[in-house]
Amino acid sequence: MDFVLKICDDLILDKVWAKLVPISAFTAVPATPQLSNTSFILPHALSSSTWLQVVSLLPHPPLPASDPLPYFSLSQSVSAWPRDYIPRQLLSLIVITLIGIHILYFLFAWISYHFIFNHEMMKHPRFLKNQVKLEIQCSIRSFPGMTMLTLPWFQAEVMGYSKLYDGLDTYGYLYLFASIPLFLVFTDYCIYWVHRWLHIPFLYKIFHKPHHKWIIPTPFASHAFHPVDGYLQSVPYHLFIFLFPLHRLVYLALFVFVNFWSILIHDSDMITGHPLEKVINGPAHHTLHHLYFTVNYGQYFTWADRLGNSYRQPESHLDPLLEVPGAGVSPAKAALGKQQ
């Protein structure tokens, strides 16, 4: 997030903060001889500005110790809140995170919903009325809470407490490439246990049950969590970079990927028989999790579920599409489903 914040500061936020909290609101300005005989005056434009009057009451770090600027050279292009001022960083991070998660969610969920999700599933008897709308509303309500809970991680990262690094060869190219599967394995195992613990009855009822409202989820259900639920399952992603070195751009790419993956596995797909089915915890596995609740807690791989005795193999006769009348299921598959 420090990389994203720097890019945003360079492109737009320096200008935004210069407008919102200009240094001129806190700077006494000398008069020119033609304007006044007093030592200092406050320009009429500033004194008449309600916004600047309000801004002048805000806290700020010590201003640069220099002679006051001449009246005609006074510039509002510099903010009294520099880039390293923590209140500015926190507010910037909140805005960036909220905008970013909305863009990721609606872009990837829309793509998955229109091009991957089988819309015949919306005829399933357990598909809720207006479910897509409800999933989107739940997600939008959750984003602010998840953002605020995640904010300390982002702030610590911006302040340099993480192990993120820049140079490609800082830890060697072997580690650069090895860090990707390390990230996936570490976060997958941690999420497995966080997810499984969220199914403990008293935790499930408070935090995780809202997500299991979607028995037949669409991609828009991917972020339709209770805010605490969504946050807890994201903790391993943030924790990793405080324990292990990771290149900044690799981390950013992985962060986008995990959001995409969370959306992909919620498309209620039950395509079975592919070569990696027993290794990758894909959409079919997660569809079974929403149907049966106590299986396939993993995020990317099946190994944690196998170790925890919670793995269930996706099979064609478990396809929820079999319960949708006239959904175009092959007669042989439908007959197999009835036999089961």
Short mmCIF file of C-alpha atoms in Angstrom, two decimals:
data_model
loop_
_atom_site.label_atom_id
_atom_site.label_comp_id
_atom_site.label_asym_id
_atom_site.label_seq_id
_atom_site.Cartn_x
_atom_site.Cartn_y
_atom_site.Cartn_z
CA MET A 1 0.00 0.00 0.00
CA ASP A 2 2.95 2.36 0.47
CA PHE A 3 3.69 2.01 -3.25
CA VAL A 4 0.07 2.77 -4.15
CA LEU A 5 -0.02 5.74 -1.78
CA LYS A 6 3.14 7.21 -3.36
CA ILE A 7 1.70 6.86 -6.85
CA CYS A 8 -1.54 8.51 -5.75
CA ASP A 9 0.37 11.32 -4.02
CA ASP A 10 2.38 11.95 -7.18
CA LEU A 11 -0.62 11.91 -9.49
CA ILE A 12 -3.34 13.66 -7.52
CA LEU A 13 -3.23 13.65 -3.73
CA ASP A 14 -0.52 16.31 -3.38
CA LYS A 15 -2.79 18.66 -5.32
CA VAL A 16 -5.90 17.59 -3.40
CA TRP A 17 -4.31 18.10 0.01
CA ALA A 18 -2.85 21.44 -1.12
CA LYS A 19 -6.41 22.56 -1.85
CA LEU A 20 -7.96 21.05 1.26
CA VAL A 21 -5.31 22.09 3.79
CA PRO A 22 -3.18 24.79 2.15
CA ILE A 23 -0.15 26.06 4.01
CA SER A 24 -1.41 29.59 3.34
CA ALA A 25 -4.17 29.06 5.90
CA PHE A 26 -1.53 28.99 8.64
CA THR A 27 0.96 31.53 7.30
CA ALA A 28 1.04 35.19 8.25
CA VAL A 29 1.69 37.30 5.16
CA PRO A 30 3.51 40.62 5.02
CA ALA A 31 1.86 43.50 3.29
CA THR A 32 3.37 45.26 0.32
CA PRO A 33 4.11 48.99 0.80
CA GLN A 34 1.37 49.90 -1.62
CA LEU A 35 -1.26 48.00 0.38
CA SER A 36 -0.60 48.75 4.01
CA ASN A 37 1.68 50.39 6.53
CA THR A 38 1.25 47.59 9.04
CA SER A 39 3.82 44.87 9.46
CA PHE A 40 1.55 41.97 8.61
CA ILE A 41 -1.89 41.53 7.13
CA LEU A 42 -4.07 38.57 6.36
CA PRO A 43 -5.15 38.74 2.71
CA HIS A 44 -8.79 39.57 2.14
CA ALA A 45 -9.22 36.38 0.13
CA LEU A 46 -8.16 34.35 3.13
CA SER A 47 -10.07 36.28 5.77
CA SER A 48 -13.27 36.03 3.77
CA SER A 49 -12.91 32.33 3.13
CA THR A 50 -14.99 30.27 5.48
CA TRP A 51 -13.17 27.14 4.42
CA LEU A 52 -9.75 28.56 5.19
CA GLN A 53 -10.97 29.83 8.52
CA VAL A 54 -12.08 26.31 9.38
CA VAL A 55 -8.87 24.81 8.05
CA SER A 56 -6.79 27.20 10.14
CA LEU A 57 -8.17 25.48 13.26
CA LEU A 58 -6.90 22.07 12.20
CA PRO A 59 -3.80 20.56 13.81
CA HIS A 60 -0.69 20.41 11.67
CA PRO A 61 3.00 19.57 12.01
CA PRO A 62 5.49 22.41 12.57
CA LEU A 63 5.63 24.60 9.49
CA PRO A 64 8.96 25.30 7.82
CA ALA A 65 10.94 27.89 9.75
CA SER A 66 11.39 30.59 7.13
CA ASP A 67 10.54 34.20 6.52
CA PRO A 68 6.90 34.80 5.61
CA LEU A 69 6.22 34.76 1.91
CA PRO A 70 5.49 38.02 0.13
CA TYR A 71 1.84 38.66 -0.50
CA PHE A 72 1.93 38.27 -4.28
CA SER A 73 4.06 35.13 -4.14
CA LEU A 74 1.80 33.36 -1.67
CA SER A 75 0.95 29.97 -3.12
CA GLN A 76 -1.67 27.48 -2.09
CA SER A 77 0.05 24.71 -4.08
CA VAL A 78 1.66 23.31 -0.92
CA SER A 79 -0.23 21.55 1.84
CA ALA A 80 0.35 22.14 5.53
CA TRP A 81 -0.07 18.36 5.83
CA PRO A 82 3.05 16.82 4.23
CA ARG A 83 3.15 13.28 2.91
CA ASP A 84 4.56 11.85 6.14
CA TYR A 85 1.87 13.44 8.34
CA ILE A 86 -0.03 10.50 9.85
CA PRO A 87 -3.57 12.02 9.76
CA ARG A 88 -3.10 12.72 6.04
CA GLN A 89 -1.80 9.20 5.45
CA LEU A 90 -4.72 7.62 7.30
CA LEU A 91 -7.36 9.62 5.45
CA SER A 92 -5.64 9.00 2.12
CA LEU A 93 -5.46 5.27 2.81
CA ILE A 94 -9.15 5.12 3.68
CA VAL A 95 -10.14 6.81 0.42
CA ILE A 96 -7.72 4.77 -1.71
CA THR A 97 -8.80 1.48 -0.13
CA LEU A 98 -12.52 2.19 -0.52
CA ILE A 99 -12.14 3.26 -4.14
CA GLY A 100 -9.84 0.33 -4.90
CA ILE A 101 -12.02 -2.37 -3.36
CA HIS A 102 -15.12 -1.05 -5.13
CA ILE A 103 -13.31 -1.08 -8.48
CA LEU A 104 -11.89 -4.59 -7.95
CA TYR A 105 -15.21 -5.94 -6.71
CA PHE A 106 -17.47 -4.54 -9.40
CA LEU A 107 -15.01 -5.09 -12.26
CA PHE A 108 -14.07 -8.71 -11.54
CA ALA A 109 -17.48 -9.73 -10.18
CA TRP A 110 -19.19 -8.24 -13.23
CA ILE A 111 -16.81 -10.10 -15.58
CA SER A 112 -17.31 -13.39 -13.73
CA TYR A 113 -21.08 -12.89 -13.46
CA HIS A 114 -21.56 -12.16 -17.17
CA PHE A 115 -19.01 -14.51 -18.72
CA ILE A 116 -18.52 -17.43 -16.29
CA PHE A 117 -21.49 -17.73 -13.95
CA ASN A 118 -24.25 -20.01 -15.24
CA HIS A 119 -27.42 -17.91 -14.98
CA GLU A 120 -29.52 -21.07 -14.94
CA MET A 121 -28.43 -21.36 -11.30
CA MET A 122 -30.69 -18.41 -10.51
CA LYS A 123 -33.62 -20.80 -11.01
CA HIS A 124 -32.38 -23.04 -8.22
CA PRO A 125 -35.00 -23.44 -5.44
CA ARG A 126 -32.51 -22.16 -2.84
CA PHE A 127 -31.56 -19.06 -4.82
CA LEU A 128 -33.03 -16.11 -2.95
CA LYS A 129 -35.36 -13.52 -4.38
CA ASN A 130 -33.37 -10.47 -5.54
CA GLN A 131 -30.23 -12.27 -4.36
CA VAL A 132 -27.76 -10.43 -6.59
CA LYS A 133 -29.03 -7.10 -5.31
CA LEU A 134 -28.79 -8.35 -1.72
CA GLU A 135 -25.24 -9.63 -2.26
CA ILE A 136 -24.14 -6.27 -3.64
CA GLN A 137 -25.83 -4.36 -0.83
CA CYS A 138 -24.20 -6.59 1.80
CA SER A 139 -20.78 -6.11 0.20
CA ILE A 140 -21.10 -2.33 0.00
CA ARG A 141 -22.17 -2.15 3.65
CA SER A 142 -19.18 -4.28 4.65
CA PHE A 143 -16.47 -2.37 2.78
CA PRO A 144 -16.19 0.59 5.20
CA GLY A 145 -15.94 -1.69 8.26
CA MET A 146 -13.37 -3.97 6.65
CA THR A 147 -11.40 -0.91 5.55
CA MET A 148 -11.25 0.56 9.04
CA LEU A 149 -10.21 -2.78 10.56
CA THR A 150 -7.49 -3.17 7.93
CA LEU A 151 -6.23 0.40 8.25
CA PRO A 152 -3.62 -0.30 11.01
CA TRP A 153 -1.94 -2.89 8.77
CA PHE A 154 -1.76 -0.46 5.86
CA GLN A 155 -0.51 2.36 8.08
CA ALA A 156 2.21 0.15 9.56
CA GLU A 157 3.22 -0.79 6.03
CA VAL A 158 3.39 2.87 4.95
CA MET A 159 5.50 3.69 8.00
CA GLY A 160 8.04 1.07 6.96
CA TYR A 161 7.42 -1.68 9.51
CA SER A 162 6.80 -4.42 6.92
CA LYS A 163 9.43 -6.49 5.12
CA LEU A 164 8.45 -5.27 1.66
CA TYR A 165 11.42 -4.46 -0.54
CA ASP A 166 12.13 -2.87 -3.93
CA GLY A 167 15.19 -4.29 -5.68
CA LEU A 168 14.55 -7.42 -7.73
CA ASP A 169 17.84 -8.97 -6.57
CA THR A 170 17.67 -7.77 -2.95
CA TYR A 171 17.16 -11.34 -1.73
CA GLY A 172 18.17 -13.02 -4.96
CA TYR A 173 16.05 -14.06 -7.91
CA LEU A 174 15.49 -17.54 -6.49
CA TYR A 175 13.75 -16.09 -3.44
CA LEU A 176 11.88 -13.59 -5.60
CA PHE A 177 10.16 -16.43 -7.45
CA ALA A 178 9.93 -18.74 -4.42
CA SER A 179 8.17 -16.04 -2.41
CA ILE A 180 5.05 -16.41 -4.56
CA PRO A 181 4.26 -20.06 -3.66
CA LEU A 182 5.41 -19.30 -0.10
CA PHE A 183 2.81 -16.54 0.10
CA LEU A 184 0.08 -18.79 -1.33
CA VAL A 185 0.87 -21.75 0.93
CA PHE A 186 1.19 -19.62 4.08
CA THR A 187 -2.00 -17.65 3.50
CA ASP A 188 -3.92 -20.73 2.36
CA TYR A 189 -3.12 -22.64 5.55
CA CYS A 190 -3.85 -19.66 7.80
CA ILE A 191 -7.13 -18.91 6.04
CA TYR A 192 -8.10 -22.55 6.33
CA TRP A 193 -7.96 -22.34 10.13
CA VAL A 194 -9.49 -18.87 10.35
CA HIS A 195 -12.34 -20.07 8.14
CA ARG A 196 -12.77 -23.28 10.08
CA TRP A 197 -12.79 -21.45 13.43
CA LEU A 198 -15.46 -19.13 12.05
CA HIS A 199 -17.64 -22.22 11.80
CA ILE A 200 -17.46 -22.75 15.57
CA PRO A 201 -21.16 -22.27 16.49
CA PHE A 202 -20.93 -19.10 18.60
CA LEU A 203 -18.56 -17.41 16.13
CA TYR A 204 -20.52 -18.69 13.15
CA LYS A 205 -23.79 -17.25 14.40
CA ILE A 206 -22.33 -13.77 14.92
CA PHE A 207 -19.83 -13.37 12.10
CA HIS A 208 -19.96 -16.05 9.40
CA LYS A 209 -23.64 -16.89 9.06
CA PRO A 210 -24.38 -13.78 6.93
CA HIS A 211 -22.04 -15.14 4.24
CA HIS A 212 -23.71 -18.54 4.24
CA LYS A 213 -27.01 -16.91 3.53
CA TRP A 214 -25.96 -17.40 -0.09
CA ILE A 215 -26.45 -21.16 -0.55
CA ILE A 216 -26.13 -20.75 -4.31
CA PRO A 217 -23.72 -17.82 -4.51
CA THR A 218 -23.00 -15.59 -7.44
CA PRO A 219 -19.65 -13.81 -7.92
CA PHE A 220 -21.19 -10.80 -6.16
CA ALA A 221 -21.35 -12.90 -2.96
CA SER A 222 -17.53 -13.03 -2.84
CA HIS A 223 -17.29 -9.99 -0.54
CA ALA A 224 -20.75 -10.22 1.01
CA PHE A 225 -19.41 -10.81 4.52
CA HIS A 226 -19.89 -9.47 7.98
CA PRO A 227 -17.05 -6.88 8.19
CA VAL A 228 -15.27 -8.81 10.97
CA ASP A 229 -15.54 -12.04 8.98
CA GLY A 230 -14.06 -10.45 5.86
CA TYR A 231 -11.31 -8.82 7.88
CA LEU A 232 -10.29 -11.98 9.77
CA GLN A 233 -9.96 -13.96 6.57
CA SER A 234 -7.76 -11.21 5.13
CA VAL A 235 -5.37 -11.05 8.10
CA PRO A 236 -2.97 -13.71 6.70
CA TYR A 237 -2.37 -11.56 3.61
CA HIS A 238 -1.27 -8.62 5.75
CA LEU A 239 0.57 -10.72 8.32
CA PHE A 240 2.77 -12.37 5.69
CA ILE A 241 4.68 -9.19 4.75
CA PHE A 242 5.54 -8.53 8.41
CA LEU A 243 7.04 -12.01 8.74
CA PHE A 244 8.61 -12.64 5.33
CA PRO A 245 10.29 -10.36 2.75
CA LEU A 246 8.24 -9.79 -0.39
CA HIS A 247 8.77 -7.52 -3.36
CA ARG A 248 6.36 -4.58 -3.39
CA LEU A 249 5.09 -5.14 -6.91
CA VAL A 250 4.74 -8.89 -6.33
CA TYR A 251 2.66 -8.17 -3.22
CA LEU A 252 0.45 -5.74 -5.12
CA ALA A 253 -0.09 -8.29 -7.90
CA LEU A 254 -0.88 -11.03 -5.37
CA PHE A 255 -3.29 -8.76 -3.54
CA VAL A 256 -5.23 -8.19 -6.76
CA PHE A 257 -5.06 -11.91 -7.53
CA VAL A 258 -6.52 -13.01 -4.18
CA ASN A 259 -9.48 -10.68 -4.68
CA PHE A 260 -9.99 -12.09 -8.17
CA TRP A 261 -9.73 -15.65 -6.85
CA SER A 262 -12.28 -14.96 -4.09
CA ILE A 263 -14.69 -13.79 -6.77
CA LEU A 264 -13.97 -16.70 -9.11
CA ILE A 265 -14.67 -19.44 -6.55
CA HIS A 266 -18.12 -18.00 -5.89
CA ASP A 267 -19.54 -18.65 -9.34
CA SER A 268 -21.34 -21.91 -8.26
CA ASP A 269 -19.49 -23.81 -10.96
CA MET A 270 -19.33 -27.62 -10.65
CA ILE A 271 -17.10 -28.51 -13.58
CA THR A 272 -15.35 -31.71 -12.51
CA GLY A 273 -12.74 -34.09 -13.83
CA HIS A 274 -9.93 -31.64 -14.60
CA PRO A 275 -6.32 -32.72 -13.89
CA LEU A 276 -5.72 -30.38 -10.91
CA GLU A 277 -9.05 -31.04 -9.23
CA LYS A 278 -7.48 -32.88 -6.28
CA VAL A 279 -4.85 -30.17 -5.78
CA ILE A 280 -6.54 -26.82 -6.48
CA ASN A 281 -9.47 -25.75 -4.29
CA GLY A 282 -11.49 -24.19 -7.09
CA PRO A 283 -15.08 -23.07 -7.70
CA ALA A 284 -16.47 -26.61 -7.52
CA HIS A 285 -14.92 -27.17 -4.09
CA HIS A 286 -16.24 -23.88 -2.75
CA THR A 287 -19.67 -24.56 -4.20
CA LEU A 288 -19.76 -27.68 -2.02
CA HIS A 289 -18.71 -25.57 0.96
CA HIS A 290 -21.75 -23.32 0.49
CA LEU A 291 -24.00 -26.33 0.04
CA TYR A 292 -22.73 -28.47 2.95
CA PHE A 293 -21.02 -25.85 5.20
CA THR A 294 -18.47 -28.14 6.88
CA VAL A 295 -16.26 -29.13 3.95
CA ASN A 296 -13.58 -27.49 1.80
CA TYR A 297 -12.53 -24.55 3.97
CA GLY A 298 -9.34 -23.91 1.95
CA GLN A 299 -8.73 -20.94 -0.30
CA TYR A 300 -6.41 -22.15 -3.07
CA PHE A 301 -5.37 -25.73 -2.37
CA THR A 302 -6.93 -28.91 -1.01
CA TRP A 303 -4.03 -30.09 1.18
CA ALA A 304 -5.16 -28.30 4.36
CA ASP A 305 -8.63 -29.82 4.05
CA ARG A 306 -7.09 -33.25 3.54
CA LEU A 307 -4.95 -32.83 6.65
CA GLY A 308 -7.96 -31.55 8.59
CA ASN A 309 -10.34 -34.30 7.38
CA SER A 310 -12.70 -31.73 5.91
CA TYR A 311 -12.09 -32.44 2.23
CA ARG A 312 -14.95 -33.44 -0.07
CA GLN A 313 -14.26 -34.34 -3.66
CA PRO A 314 -16.43 -32.51 -6.22
CA GLU A 315 -18.43 -35.00 -8.26
CA SER A 316 -20.87 -34.46 -11.07
CA HIS A 317 -23.80 -35.93 -9.15
CA LEU A 318 -23.39 -33.18 -6.51
CA ASP A 319 -23.92 -30.41 -9.07
CA PRO A 320 -26.69 -28.09 -7.77
CA LEU A 321 -27.67 -27.51 -11.38
CA LEU A 322 -29.30 -30.96 -11.23
CA GLU A 323 -32.01 -29.40 -9.04
CA VAL A 324 -32.84 -26.78 -11.66
CA PRO A 325 -35.66 -27.96 -13.94
CA GLY A 326 -34.82 -27.72 -17.63
CA ALA A 327 -31.30 -26.39 -17.06
CA GLY A 328 -29.81 -28.33 -19.94
CA VAL A 329 -28.15 -31.03 -17.83
CA SER A 330 -27.39 -34.16 -19.79
CA PRO A 331 -29.86 -37.04 -19.21
CA ALA A 332 -27.07 -39.32 -17.94
CA LYS A 333 -25.90 -36.73 -15.40
CA ALA A 334 -29.46 -36.02 -14.28
CA ALA A 335 -30.16 -39.75 -13.86
CA LEU A 336 -27.00 -40.14 -11.82
CA GLY A 337 -28.04 -37.25 -9.62
CA LYS A 338 -31.46 -38.83 -8.94
CA GLN A 339 -29.84 -42.14 -8.06
CA GLN A 340 -27.71 -40.40 -5.49
#
